[in-house]
Each structure stands twice: as structure tokens, then as C-alpha cells.
């Protein structure tokens, strides 16, 4: 991106870029709008128009910082307060670790025992046995938990580690190129005893960042520094550059599978220990019997039951649990949703039809429906992002990834969107399959 500019948000499919002055906005609009939109289109796989806007706030921060996840732009606002004390002088930053993500709080069992064993080993002997360690799994299965458990362990032994999401890595790297501080960038990353990178899949398609990652990786690896990376797919199946795939495969690769019934029970028992309200075994059993493959969802069910019990003032019994979980309990099936079921439910909700969603129309309403469909397809089916693109009329995988990230942000920040998603999920759950 250009110096002094920043991506502010997507208005429908128009990328709004903030500039420091009206003069700059006009200048860029006249000379560079077409070039930039072509560049973004290449990355996003869809036509994207560009508009410039003067950033008016006195502190220079835009009011709305929804950002494109696809272009390799930097994001000046991302988590500026999260740098730890020791790193205040560095423009680059390790993200803080969640103290809850420890080995002690991680339940191991058949579905994750290899991953757990590998992570423990790496935490006790970093840089020696399994380097790099690449952990992959679907969402909510404990990748971040294990990665941070390694971090927490190393940190407690006084080691200097850098923990980053792949977005943070991207921002740091691109910023260093723009600011001419690549040497500092190298020094910062090279100075780590261990580098932990979460969700590497998001650097796919970003060639500069992959270049940066490749060299950072090599420097650390040659210095026998531990590198641990998580991702959502086996490296070979990912959309990462070949040379990165082969680096990730050069160490130990382990996956995490969804927990079976016994493990779900064990996880729930562990999670319920930390809660104020004691949950009887038969209630835990109700939750564990729910066909879900995702630990995050298990935790969600637990919280839901407790919230329900608090609201009604009733003791937590099997009946209360059933009520709290409602038809989530009875109608959910383990089988993944078919793409057409999801697309139908979304089009019904938005009062449009599946053909329109798959088509090329780009009105605000249709684009939103399409993004919701992409998000739900990724969440509820076992489709990869290229497959989701295919199901939606042959769109590029990066468009799907972008939509997914954008929706994740929206759901976090916009309660209305959260409820739209919940309603469609409900519709899907009640639908015969
Ligand atoms: P991922 O990064 O794979 O999407 P997370 O690591 O964020 O998933 O895990 C989602 C939630 O589930 C977290 O709160 C985490 O603590 C919990 N969790 C996942 N697996 C386990 C496990 N085996 N034992 C205890 N908690 C787990
Ligand atoms: Mg994660």
C-alpha cells in the first residue's frame, strides 16, 4: 500500500482507502485508482472498486476499521496496545498469550494424543527434536490452545518467544518493507528463541508475505530455534507456496481429530471444574451426547446451560439442560450440510434465490447473502475454500477466505449479524436432510 494511506473498510465491494489529505485523495483517485483496483482484483478474484476518503479524526484513526483480509496492506491500528513491555521500542510485536491455554487445562485423548505429545516435547526440548512442528486441524479443536500452551511453558522458563497470528506477521513484514525497516524486522524475529505462528493458511496467496515467512523460517531454523506453526489443512493440500509446504513438512506434522464421546465427556468435566456452578454428571452427559465435533461448541453449550439456569434460578438438571440447548440437541446431525441445503437456507432468509447467490449480481443485498453463504458453507460443511468457491458459481478461493474473515469480524462486532447467522443455522438445523 501507499505511504500515508490505509484501508478503511469494504463498502459492499468497494474498498475504501483512507488518505491524509483531500489533495492526496484526489491525486490518488485520478492516477492510481484503476491500478490499485486491478491489483486487488487479482488477489480477491472478484472485481473490486476503490474509493479514497480523507481520514478526518484528529488522532488520525478512522472510525471504521473493517479491513480487507486479502490485500497485503498493513493495518496500522491492529492491536497497538498488545506489545509487551520489553518490546516497546520495537515496531514489531508478539501477541499476548492467554494464560488459560496451558497443558494443564488441555485434555488429551485418542483424537489429539500425538499432537499433545509433540507439543509437550517441543515445550521441554525446543529447537531440538521436532523442528518445525506443524499442527493442523479443523476449527475449534485446540490448535491455538496447544500452540499457546507451548508458548506459556517456554515463557515460564524465561525464554524469549514470539507468538503471532499470520495476520500480525503479515502486517509486521509489509510494514517493514514500506518503512524501510526490514533489517529491524529481521533482527526482531531472529532474536527469538522460538517462533509460534497461528493459522498460517491466511498467508496463502500473499506472495510477499510468504517470501518474508520463508526467509524468517530459514534463519530461525538454521539457528536451531524452534518454529511451531498451525494451519487448517495438511501442508500439501494447502494453498501455500510449495517451498513453504515442504519446509512445514520437513519437521513433524501432526493433526488433531474431533473428540469422540468419551473425550467430549472428559473435556466437559475439565471445563466444568472451572465454573461456579457445579454440573451433575448426567447433565454433562446430555452435552457430550450432542453430536458436535467442535470443542468450542461444547464450551458454548455448557455456558448456555449455566446462563439459562441463572436466568431461571433453577438448579441445573437434565431437563434444564435439554431446555437450554433446545432443538440444537435433538435435530443436529453429525452429517455435514450439503452445499445446496446451506445455499437454500441463506437465499430463503434473504428473500432471494440460489441462482442469484451463485450469479454475478453485486447489489449490496446479494453480496451480503453471498458472503453469508460462503461463511456458513465453510462453517457447517466440510468443504475447503476452493470447493466453496466452486459451489457458489466458480468463485476464487481467496474471495471465499475474504468473505469468511469479513463475516467473522462482522459477527463479533455486529449483534444483528450474529442473530442473522443464528437464525439461518436454526433454519438449517430444523430442515430435514
Ligand atoms: P482452534 O485454534 O483449533 O480453532 P482453540 O485452540 O481456540 O481451537 O480451541 C477452542 C476452545 O476449545 C478453546 O477454548 C480451547 O481451550 C478448547 N479446547 C480445545 N481442545 C481442547 C482440549 N483437548 N482440552 C481442553 N480444551 C480444549
Ligand atoms: Mg485457533
Short mmCIF file of C-alpha atoms and ligand atoms in Angstrom, two decimals:
data_model
loop_
_atom_site.label_atom_id
_atom_site.label_comp_id
_atom_site.label_asym_id
_atom_site.label_seq_id
_atom_site.Cartn_x
_atom_site.Cartn_y
_atom_site.Cartn_z
CA UNK A 1 0.00 0.00 0.00
CA UNK A 2 0.96 3.59 -0.34
CA UNK A 3 2.62 5.57 2.36
CA UNK A 4 0.14 7.56 4.41
CA UNK A 5 -2.84 5.54 3.29
CA UNK A 6 -4.75 2.80 4.96
CA UNK A 7 -7.55 0.51 4.01
CA UNK A 8 -10.62 1.55 5.98
CA UNK A 9 -13.38 -0.79 5.02
CA UNK A 10 -15.26 -2.53 2.29
CA UNK A 11 -18.47 -0.79 1.27
CA UNK A 12 -20.18 -3.62 -0.50
CA UNK A 13 -17.45 -4.48 -2.96
CA UNK A 14 -15.76 -1.13 -2.94
CA UNK A 15 -12.54 -0.82 -0.97
CA UNK A 16 -12.40 2.49 0.86
CA UNK A 17 -8.87 3.74 1.37
CA UNK A 18 -8.13 6.50 3.86
CA UNK A 19 -5.70 9.24 2.94
CA UNK A 20 -4.15 12.02 4.97
CA UNK A 21 -5.45 14.91 2.90
CA UNK A 22 -8.04 15.79 0.31
CA UNK A 23 -5.21 16.57 -2.05
CA UNK A 24 -3.84 13.06 -1.70
CA UNK A 25 -7.30 11.59 -2.16
CA UNK A 26 -7.86 13.43 -5.41
CA UNK A 27 -4.37 12.74 -6.65
CA UNK A 28 -4.68 9.02 -5.96
CA UNK A 29 -8.18 8.83 -7.32
CA UNK A 30 -7.05 10.33 -10.60
CA UNK A 31 -3.84 8.46 -11.04
CA UNK A 32 -3.88 5.23 -9.19
CA UNK A 33 -7.46 4.08 -8.57
CA UNK A 34 -7.53 1.84 -11.63
CA UNK A 35 -4.12 0.30 -10.94
CA UNK A 36 -4.98 -0.42 -7.31
CA UNK A 37 -8.33 -1.91 -8.13
CA UNK A 38 -6.73 -4.17 -10.73
CA UNK A 39 -4.15 -5.30 -8.20
CA UNK A 40 -6.79 -6.07 -5.60
CA UNK A 41 -8.93 -7.84 -8.14
CA UNK A 42 -6.03 -10.13 -8.89
CA UNK A 43 -5.81 -11.03 -5.22
CA UNK A 44 -9.51 -11.18 -4.42
CA UNK A 45 -10.55 -12.85 -7.66
CA UNK A 46 -13.51 -10.53 -7.98
CA UNK A 47 -13.78 -7.06 -9.38
CA UNK A 48 -13.27 -4.58 -6.59
CA UNK A 49 -13.56 -0.85 -6.99
CA UNK A 50 -11.57 1.64 -4.97
CA UNK A 51 -12.58 4.91 -3.37
CA UNK A 52 -10.49 7.34 -1.38
CA UNK A 53 -11.59 9.10 1.73
CA UNK A 54 -9.89 11.65 3.92
CA UNK A 55 -9.33 10.43 7.45
CA UNK A 56 -10.90 13.17 9.49
CA UNK A 57 -10.34 12.12 13.08
CA UNK A 58 -7.92 14.28 14.93
CA UNK A 59 -5.96 11.26 16.11
CA UNK A 60 -5.69 10.05 12.57
CA UNK A 61 -7.67 6.93 13.24
CA UNK A 62 -10.58 6.01 11.04
CA UNK A 63 -13.92 5.44 12.70
CA UNK A 64 -14.46 2.17 10.98
CA UNK A 65 -11.60 -0.20 10.68
CA UNK A 66 -13.13 -3.16 8.95
CA UNK A 67 -10.37 -4.21 6.68
CA UNK A 68 -9.73 -6.33 3.71
CA UNK A 69 -8.09 -9.54 4.73
CA UNK A 70 -6.92 -10.24 1.25
CA UNK A 71 -4.68 -7.48 0.16
CA UNK A 72 -1.22 -7.32 1.59
CA UNK A 73 -1.76 -3.98 3.11
CA UNK A 74 -0.70 -3.07 6.54
CA UNK A 75 -3.02 -2.33 9.28
CA UNK A 76 -1.75 0.49 11.43
CA UNK A 77 -4.43 0.03 14.03
CA UNK A 78 -4.05 -3.62 14.75
CA UNK A 79 -3.72 -4.26 18.43
CA UNK A 80 -1.39 -1.38 19.18
CA UNK A 81 -1.56 -1.87 22.92
CA UNK A 82 -0.70 -5.50 22.93
CA UNK A 83 3.03 -5.20 22.72
CA UNK A 84 4.67 -6.36 25.83
CA UNK A 85 6.77 -4.07 27.97
CA UNK A 86 10.03 -5.48 26.79
CA UNK A 87 9.20 -4.71 23.23
CA UNK A 88 8.08 -1.12 23.44
CA UNK A 89 10.99 0.03 21.35
CA UNK A 90 10.28 -2.38 18.57
CA UNK A 91 7.71 -1.55 15.94
CA UNK A 92 7.01 -5.28 15.72
CA UNK A 93 5.16 -7.24 18.28
CA UNK A 94 4.45 -10.60 19.74
CA UNK A 95 0.80 -11.07 20.69
CA UNK A 96 -0.02 -11.80 24.33
CA UNK A 97 -0.67 -15.37 25.41
CA UNK A 98 -3.90 -16.44 27.03
CA UNK A 99 -2.87 -17.72 30.49
CA UNK A 100 -5.75 -20.21 30.34
CA UNK A 101 -4.19 -22.04 27.39
CA UNK A 102 -1.86 -24.34 29.28
CA UNK A 103 -1.03 -28.02 29.08
CA UNK A 104 -2.73 -28.49 32.44
CA UNK A 105 -6.03 -27.34 31.03
CA UNK A 106 -5.71 -29.34 27.86
CA UNK A 107 -7.46 -32.70 27.91
CA UNK A 108 -5.64 -35.29 25.88
CA UNK A 109 -7.19 -38.40 24.44
CA UNK A 110 -7.16 -40.57 21.35
CA UNK A 111 -8.04 -37.77 18.96
CA UNK A 112 -5.22 -35.47 19.95
CA UNK A 113 -2.65 -37.52 21.81
CA UNK A 114 0.02 -37.24 19.15
CA UNK A 115 -0.41 -33.52 18.87
CA UNK A 116 -0.38 -33.22 22.64
CA UNK A 117 2.74 -35.37 22.96
CA UNK A 118 4.55 -33.45 20.23
CA UNK A 119 3.66 -30.10 21.77
CA UNK A 120 4.81 -31.18 25.22
CA UNK A 121 8.04 -32.47 23.80
CA UNK A 122 8.69 -29.26 21.93
CA UNK A 123 7.98 -27.25 25.04
CA UNK A 124 10.55 -29.23 27.02
CA UNK A 125 13.18 -29.50 24.31
CA UNK A 126 12.68 -26.58 21.94
CA UNK A 127 14.75 -26.45 18.78
CA UNK A 128 15.98 -29.98 19.02
CA UNK A 129 13.64 -32.83 18.21
CA UNK A 130 10.67 -31.68 16.24
CA UNK A 131 11.57 -28.61 14.30
CA UNK A 132 9.39 -27.30 12.84
CA UNK A 133 6.25 -28.69 14.39
CA UNK A 134 3.24 -28.25 12.18
CA UNK A 135 -0.16 -28.80 13.83
CA UNK A 136 -3.27 -28.84 11.75
CA UNK A 137 -6.97 -29.37 12.43
CA UNK A 138 -10.41 -28.02 11.73
CA UNK A 139 -11.83 -25.13 13.73
CA UNK A 140 -12.26 -25.28 17.47
CA UNK A 141 -10.17 -28.39 18.02
CA UNK A 142 -7.42 -26.91 20.13
CA UNK A 143 -4.69 -25.70 17.76
CA UNK A 144 -4.41 -22.28 19.33
CA UNK A 145 -4.68 -23.80 22.78
CA UNK A 146 -1.75 -26.17 22.19
CA UNK A 147 0.33 -23.53 20.43
CA UNK A 148 -0.10 -21.13 23.31
CA UNK A 149 0.48 -23.88 25.84
CA UNK A 150 3.92 -24.29 24.28
CA UNK A 151 4.33 -20.53 24.50
CA UNK A 152 3.24 -20.32 28.12
CA UNK A 153 5.59 -23.12 29.05
CA UNK A 154 8.59 -21.61 27.28
CA UNK A 155 7.81 -18.21 28.69
CA UNK A 156 7.68 -19.55 32.22
CA UNK A 157 11.22 -20.77 31.70
CA UNK A 158 12.33 -17.32 30.68
CA UNK A 159 12.70 -17.98 27.01
CA UNK A 160 12.12 -15.23 24.51
CA UNK A 161 9.36 -16.26 22.21
CA UNK A 162 7.37 -14.58 19.53
CA UNK A 163 3.76 -15.61 19.17
CA UNK A 164 1.94 -14.18 16.18
CA UNK A 165 -1.15 -14.75 14.14
CA UNK A 166 -0.35 -14.91 10.48
CA UNK A 167 -2.10 -11.55 10.06
CA UNK A 168 0.22 -9.99 12.58
CA UNK A 169 3.20 -11.46 10.79
CA UNK A 170 1.87 -10.09 7.51
CA UNK A 171 1.38 -6.63 8.96
CA UNK A 172 4.83 -6.56 10.51
CA UNK A 173 6.52 -7.71 7.37
CA UNK A 174 4.69 -5.44 4.94
CA UNK A 175 5.18 -2.50 7.28
CA UNK A 176 8.89 -3.17 7.45
CA UNK A 177 9.10 -3.05 3.68
CA UNK A 178 7.16 0.19 3.50
CA UNK A 179 9.08 1.86 6.27
CA UNK A 180 12.44 0.59 5.10
CA UNK A 181 12.92 -1.29 8.36
CA UNK A 182 13.44 -4.79 7.04
CA UNK A 183 16.72 -5.02 8.95
CA UNK A 184 14.93 -4.34 12.24
CA UNK A 185 12.26 -6.81 11.25
CA UNK A 186 14.88 -9.47 10.68
CA UNK A 187 16.65 -8.66 13.91
CA UNK A 188 13.41 -8.79 15.86
CA UNK A 189 12.35 -12.16 14.55
CA UNK A 190 15.86 -13.59 14.52
CA UNK A 191 16.19 -12.68 18.19
CA UNK A 192 13.53 -15.15 19.26
CA UNK A 193 14.26 -18.49 20.89
CA UNK A 194 11.03 -19.75 19.43
CA UNK A 195 8.57 -18.51 16.86
CA UNK A 196 4.93 -19.59 17.11
CA UNK A 197 2.71 -18.77 14.13
CA UNK A 198 -1.02 -19.37 14.36
CA UNK A 199 -3.26 -20.01 11.34
CA UNK A 200 -0.63 -19.96 8.63
CA UNK A 201 -3.32 -20.61 5.98
CA UNK A 202 -4.06 -16.90 5.86
CA UNK A 203 -0.77 -16.04 4.20
CA UNK A 204 -1.70 -18.19 1.21
CA UNK A 205 -1.91 -16.07 -1.89
CA UNK A 206 0.19 -13.31 -0.34
CA UNK A 207 3.44 -13.69 -2.16
CA UNK A 208 5.48 -11.00 -0.40
CA UNK A 209 4.47 -12.28 2.99
CA UNK A 210 5.27 -15.84 2.04
CA UNK A 211 8.69 -14.69 0.92
CA UNK A 212 9.16 -13.00 4.31
CA UNK A 213 7.97 -16.04 6.17
CA UNK A 214 10.21 -18.33 4.17
CA UNK A 215 13.33 -16.35 4.99
CA UNK A 216 12.38 -15.82 8.62
CA UNK A 217 11.75 -19.51 8.95
CA UNK A 218 15.08 -20.42 7.40
CA UNK A 219 17.05 -18.07 9.62
CA UNK A 220 15.46 -19.38 12.78
CA UNK A 221 15.65 -22.97 11.72
CA UNK A 222 19.30 -22.72 10.84
CA UNK A 223 19.93 -21.19 14.23
CA UNK A 224 18.23 -24.23 15.83
CA UNK A 225 15.43 -22.04 17.09
CA UNK A 226 12.08 -23.73 17.49
CA UNK A 227 9.34 -22.94 14.99
CA UNK A 228 5.76 -24.09 15.58
CA UNK A 229 3.06 -23.41 13.05
CA UNK A 230 -0.64 -24.21 12.99
CA UNK A 231 -2.91 -24.46 9.99
CA UNK A 232 -6.25 -25.79 8.92
CA UNK A 233 -5.08 -28.39 6.42
CA UNK A 234 -2.23 -30.76 5.68
CA UNK A 235 0.56 -28.62 4.21
CA UNK A 236 0.40 -30.41 0.87
CA UNK A 237 -3.26 -29.64 0.47
CA UNK A 238 -2.90 -26.04 1.47
CA UNK A 239 -2.60 -23.14 -0.91
CA UNK A 240 0.74 -22.12 0.50
CA UNK A 241 3.75 -21.88 -1.77
CA UNK A 242 5.41 -25.18 -2.49
CA UNK A 243 8.64 -24.20 -0.74
CA UNK A 244 6.72 -23.37 2.44
CA UNK A 245 4.76 -26.60 2.25
CA UNK A 246 7.98 -28.52 2.06
CA UNK A 247 9.50 -26.60 4.98
CA UNK A 248 6.45 -27.36 7.11
CA UNK A 249 6.69 -30.99 6.18
CA UNK A 250 10.38 -31.09 6.95
CA UNK A 251 9.80 -31.47 10.66
CA UNK A 252 6.94 -33.18 12.44
CA UNK A 253 3.40 -32.89 11.16
CA UNK A 254 0.52 -33.91 13.40
CA UNK A 255 -3.19 -33.40 13.21
CA UNK A 256 -5.98 -33.19 15.76
CA UNK A 257 -9.16 -35.12 15.14
CA UNK A 258 -12.59 -34.28 16.55
CA UNK A 259 -13.10 -35.75 20.03
CA UNK A 260 -15.25 -38.85 20.44
CA UNK A 261 -17.95 -39.21 23.08
CA UNK A 262 -15.59 -40.24 25.92
CA UNK A 263 -13.30 -37.38 25.23
CA UNK A 264 -16.11 -34.91 24.96
CA UNK A 265 -17.20 -36.02 28.42
CA UNK A 266 -13.67 -35.67 29.76
CA UNK A 267 -13.32 -32.19 28.27
CA UNK A 268 -16.66 -31.11 29.72
CA UNK A 269 -15.73 -32.42 33.13
CA UNK A 270 -12.50 -30.47 33.00
CA UNK A 271 -14.21 -27.30 31.78
CA UNK A 272 -16.93 -27.53 34.39
CA UNK A 273 -14.32 -27.61 37.16
CA UNK A 274 -13.53 -24.01 36.48
CA UNK A 275 -17.15 -22.91 36.75
CA UNK A 276 -19.00 -21.52 39.74
CA UNK A 277 -21.97 -23.77 39.20
CA UNK A 278 -21.47 -27.45 39.70
CA UNK A 279 -22.85 -29.62 36.93
CA UNK A 280 -24.05 -33.13 37.68
CA UNK A 281 -22.69 -35.99 35.59
CA UNK A 282 -25.98 -36.67 33.84
CA UNK A 283 -26.08 -33.08 32.63
CA UNK A 284 -22.54 -33.36 31.29
CA UNK A 285 -23.70 -36.49 29.55
CA UNK A 286 -26.51 -34.63 27.81
CA UNK A 287 -24.00 -32.18 26.40
CA UNK A 288 -21.43 -34.80 25.48
CA UNK A 289 -24.07 -36.82 23.65
CA UNK A 290 -24.71 -33.93 21.35
CA UNK A 291 -23.22 -34.73 18.03
CA UNK A 292 -20.69 -31.97 17.68
CA UNK A 293 -17.13 -32.24 16.62
CA UNK A 294 -16.02 -28.89 17.87
CA UNK A 295 -14.73 -28.24 21.37
CA UNK A 296 -15.62 -24.58 21.15
CA UNK A 297 -19.24 -25.61 20.61
CA UNK A 298 -19.11 -27.89 23.63
CA UNK A 299 -17.97 -24.97 25.74
CA UNK A 300 -20.73 -22.89 24.24
CA UNK A 301 -23.36 -25.45 25.24
CA UNK A 302 -22.02 -25.54 28.75
CA UNK A 303 -22.18 -21.78 29.08
CA UNK A 304 -25.64 -21.75 27.62
CA UNK A 305 -26.93 -24.18 30.21
CA UNK A 306 -25.40 -22.21 33.03
CA UNK A 307 -26.75 -18.92 31.74
CA UNK A 308 -30.18 -20.49 31.42
CA UNK A 309 -30.06 -21.88 34.94
CA UNK A 310 -29.00 -18.48 36.29
CA UNK A 311 -31.75 -16.70 34.44
CA UNK A 312 -34.49 -19.02 35.59
CA UNK A 313 -32.98 -19.60 39.02
CA UNK A 314 -33.49 -23.34 38.56
CA UNK A 315 -30.93 -25.94 39.63
CA UNK A 316 -29.08 -27.47 36.71
CA UNK A 317 -30.88 -30.67 35.89
CA UNK A 318 -31.11 -32.77 32.76
CA UNK A 319 -34.45 -31.11 31.95
CA UNK A 320 -32.99 -27.64 32.30
CA UNK A 321 -30.05 -28.64 30.13
CA UNK A 322 -32.35 -30.02 27.45
CA UNK A 323 -34.42 -26.87 27.51
CA UNK A 324 -31.39 -24.63 27.37
CA UNK A 325 -29.99 -26.45 24.38
CA UNK A 326 -33.41 -26.60 22.75
CA UNK A 327 -33.62 -28.19 19.40
CA UNK A 328 -29.88 -27.89 18.99
CA UNK A 329 -29.95 -31.12 20.87
CA UNK A 330 -32.46 -33.16 19.01
CA UNK A 331 -32.18 -32.04 15.45
CA UNK A 332 -28.49 -31.67 14.88
CA UNK A 333 -26.88 -34.42 12.96
CA UNK A 334 -23.27 -35.32 12.56
CA UNK A 335 -23.50 -35.43 8.79
CA UNK A 336 -22.18 -32.26 7.20
CA UNK A 337 -24.62 -29.97 5.48
CA UNK A 338 -24.89 -30.27 1.76
CA UNK A 339 -23.91 -27.10 -0.11
CA UNK A 340 -27.36 -26.74 -1.64
CA UNK A 341 -29.08 -27.02 1.77
CA UNK A 342 -26.95 -24.15 3.04
CA UNK A 343 -27.42 -22.02 -0.07
CA UNK A 344 -31.18 -22.64 0.00
CA UNK A 345 -31.46 -21.64 3.64
CA UNK A 346 -29.47 -18.46 3.02
CA UNK A 347 -31.48 -17.48 -0.03
CA UNK A 348 -34.73 -18.09 1.83
CA UNK A 349 -33.56 -15.88 4.63
CA UNK A 350 -32.58 -13.05 2.31
CA UNK A 351 -35.63 -13.47 0.11
CA UNK A 352 -33.59 -14.25 -2.95
CA UNK A 353 -32.86 -17.48 -4.79
CA UNK A 354 -29.86 -19.79 -5.07
CA UNK A 355 -29.18 -18.86 -8.69
CA UNK A 356 -28.85 -15.20 -7.79
CA UNK A 357 -26.45 -16.02 -4.98
CA UNK A 358 -24.34 -18.09 -7.35
CA UNK A 359 -24.61 -15.46 -10.06
CA UNK A 360 -22.70 -12.27 -10.72
CA UNK A 361 -25.06 -9.64 -9.39
CA UNK A 362 -23.36 -7.36 -6.94
CA UNK A 363 -26.05 -5.37 -5.20
CA UNK A 364 -25.46 -4.87 -1.52
CA UNK A 365 -28.12 -7.35 -0.51
CA UNK A 366 -26.95 -10.09 -2.88
CA UNK A 367 -23.30 -9.61 -1.94
CA UNK A 368 -24.18 -9.93 1.72
CA UNK A 369 -26.21 -13.08 1.12
CA UNK A 370 -23.30 -14.48 -0.85
CA UNK A 371 -20.84 -13.69 1.94
CA UNK A 372 -23.13 -15.29 4.50
CA UNK A 373 -23.42 -18.37 2.30
CA UNK A 374 -19.64 -18.59 1.96
CA UNK A 375 -19.20 -18.24 5.68
CA UNK A 376 -21.82 -20.85 6.54
CA UNK A 377 -20.54 -23.28 3.96
CA UNK A 378 -17.11 -23.07 5.49
CA UNK A 379 -18.50 -23.41 8.99
CA UNK A 380 -21.12 -26.11 8.58
CA UNK A 381 -19.84 -28.26 5.76
CA UNK A 382 -16.50 -29.91 5.38
CA UNK A 383 -15.77 -28.04 2.17
CA UNK A 384 -12.43 -26.39 1.57
CA UNK A 385 -12.41 -22.79 0.41
CA UNK A 386 -11.84 -23.72 -3.27
CA UNK A 387 -14.78 -26.13 -3.00
CA UNK A 388 -16.98 -23.44 -1.51
CA UNK A 389 -15.96 -21.14 -4.38
CA UNK A 390 -16.99 -23.84 -6.78
CA UNK A 391 -20.35 -24.39 -5.08
CA UNK A 392 -21.05 -20.68 -5.39
CA UNK A 393 -20.73 -20.34 -9.11
CA UNK A 394 -17.00 -20.84 -9.56
CA UNK A 395 -15.52 -18.13 -7.39
CA UNK A 396 -11.91 -17.88 -6.38
CA UNK A 397 -10.89 -19.38 -3.05
CA UNK A 398 -9.42 -16.11 -1.88
CA UNK A 399 -12.82 -14.48 -2.27
CA UNK A 400 -14.21 -17.19 -0.01
CA UNK A 401 -11.47 -16.69 2.57
CA UNK A 402 -12.04 -12.97 2.46
CA UNK A 403 -15.79 -13.40 2.96
CA UNK A 404 -15.19 -15.78 5.82
CA UNK A 405 -12.86 -13.40 7.63
CA UNK A 406 -15.12 -10.47 6.98
CA UNK A 407 -18.11 -12.34 8.37
CA UNK A 408 -16.15 -13.42 11.42
CA UNK A 409 -15.39 -9.77 12.13
CA UNK A 410 -18.96 -8.70 11.49
CA UNK A 411 -20.36 -11.38 13.77
CA UNK A 412 -18.03 -10.24 16.52
CA UNK A 413 -18.93 -6.58 16.19
CA UNK A 414 -22.50 -6.55 14.96
CA UNK A 415 -25.16 -8.23 17.12
CA UNK A 416 -27.64 -8.07 14.27
CA UNK A 417 -25.35 -10.09 12.05
CA UNK A 418 -24.80 -12.55 14.84
CA UNK A 419 -28.52 -13.10 15.08
CA UNK A 420 -28.91 -13.43 11.29
CA UNK A 421 -26.37 -16.24 11.37
CA UNK A 422 -28.06 -17.89 14.35
CA UNK A 423 -31.44 -17.73 12.60
CA UNK A 424 -30.13 -19.34 9.44
CA UNK A 425 -28.34 -22.00 11.43
CA UNK A 426 -31.61 -22.71 13.20
CA UNK A 427 -33.38 -22.96 9.87
CA UNK A 428 -30.74 -25.42 8.72
CA UNK A 429 -30.99 -27.47 11.89
CA UNK A 430 -34.73 -27.83 11.53
CA UNK A 431 -34.58 -28.78 7.93
CA UNK A 432 -34.86 -32.44 7.05
CA UNK A 433 -31.71 -33.74 5.44
P1 LIG B 1 -8.60 -23.81 17.17
O1 LIG B 1 -7.45 -22.89 17.32
O2 LIG B 1 -8.21 -25.18 16.71
O3 LIG B 1 -9.73 -23.27 16.34
P2 LIG B 1 -8.86 -23.42 20.01
O4 LIG B 1 -7.49 -23.84 20.41
O5 LIG B 1 -9.14 -21.97 20.01
O6 LIG B 1 -9.25 -24.05 18.60
O7 LIG B 1 -9.90 -24.19 20.94
C1 LIG B 1 -11.25 -23.78 21.07
C2 LIG B 1 -11.68 -23.89 22.51
O8 LIG B 1 -11.75 -25.25 22.86
C3 LIG B 1 -10.70 -23.25 23.46
O9 LIG B 1 -11.41 -22.62 24.49
C4 LIG B 1 -9.88 -24.40 24.00
O10 LIG B 1 -9.45 -24.16 25.31
C5 LIG B 1 -10.88 -25.54 23.95
N1 LIG B 1 -10.25 -26.84 23.70
C6 LIG B 1 -9.99 -27.40 22.51
N2 LIG B 1 -9.46 -28.62 22.65
C7 LIG B 1 -9.37 -28.83 23.98
C8 LIG B 1 -8.89 -29.92 24.79
N3 LIG B 1 -8.41 -31.03 24.24
N4 LIG B 1 -8.96 -29.77 26.12
C9 LIG B 1 -9.45 -28.66 26.68
N5 LIG B 1 -9.93 -27.62 25.99
C10 LIG B 1 -9.87 -27.69 24.64
MG1 LIG B 2 -7.16 -21.01 16.52
#
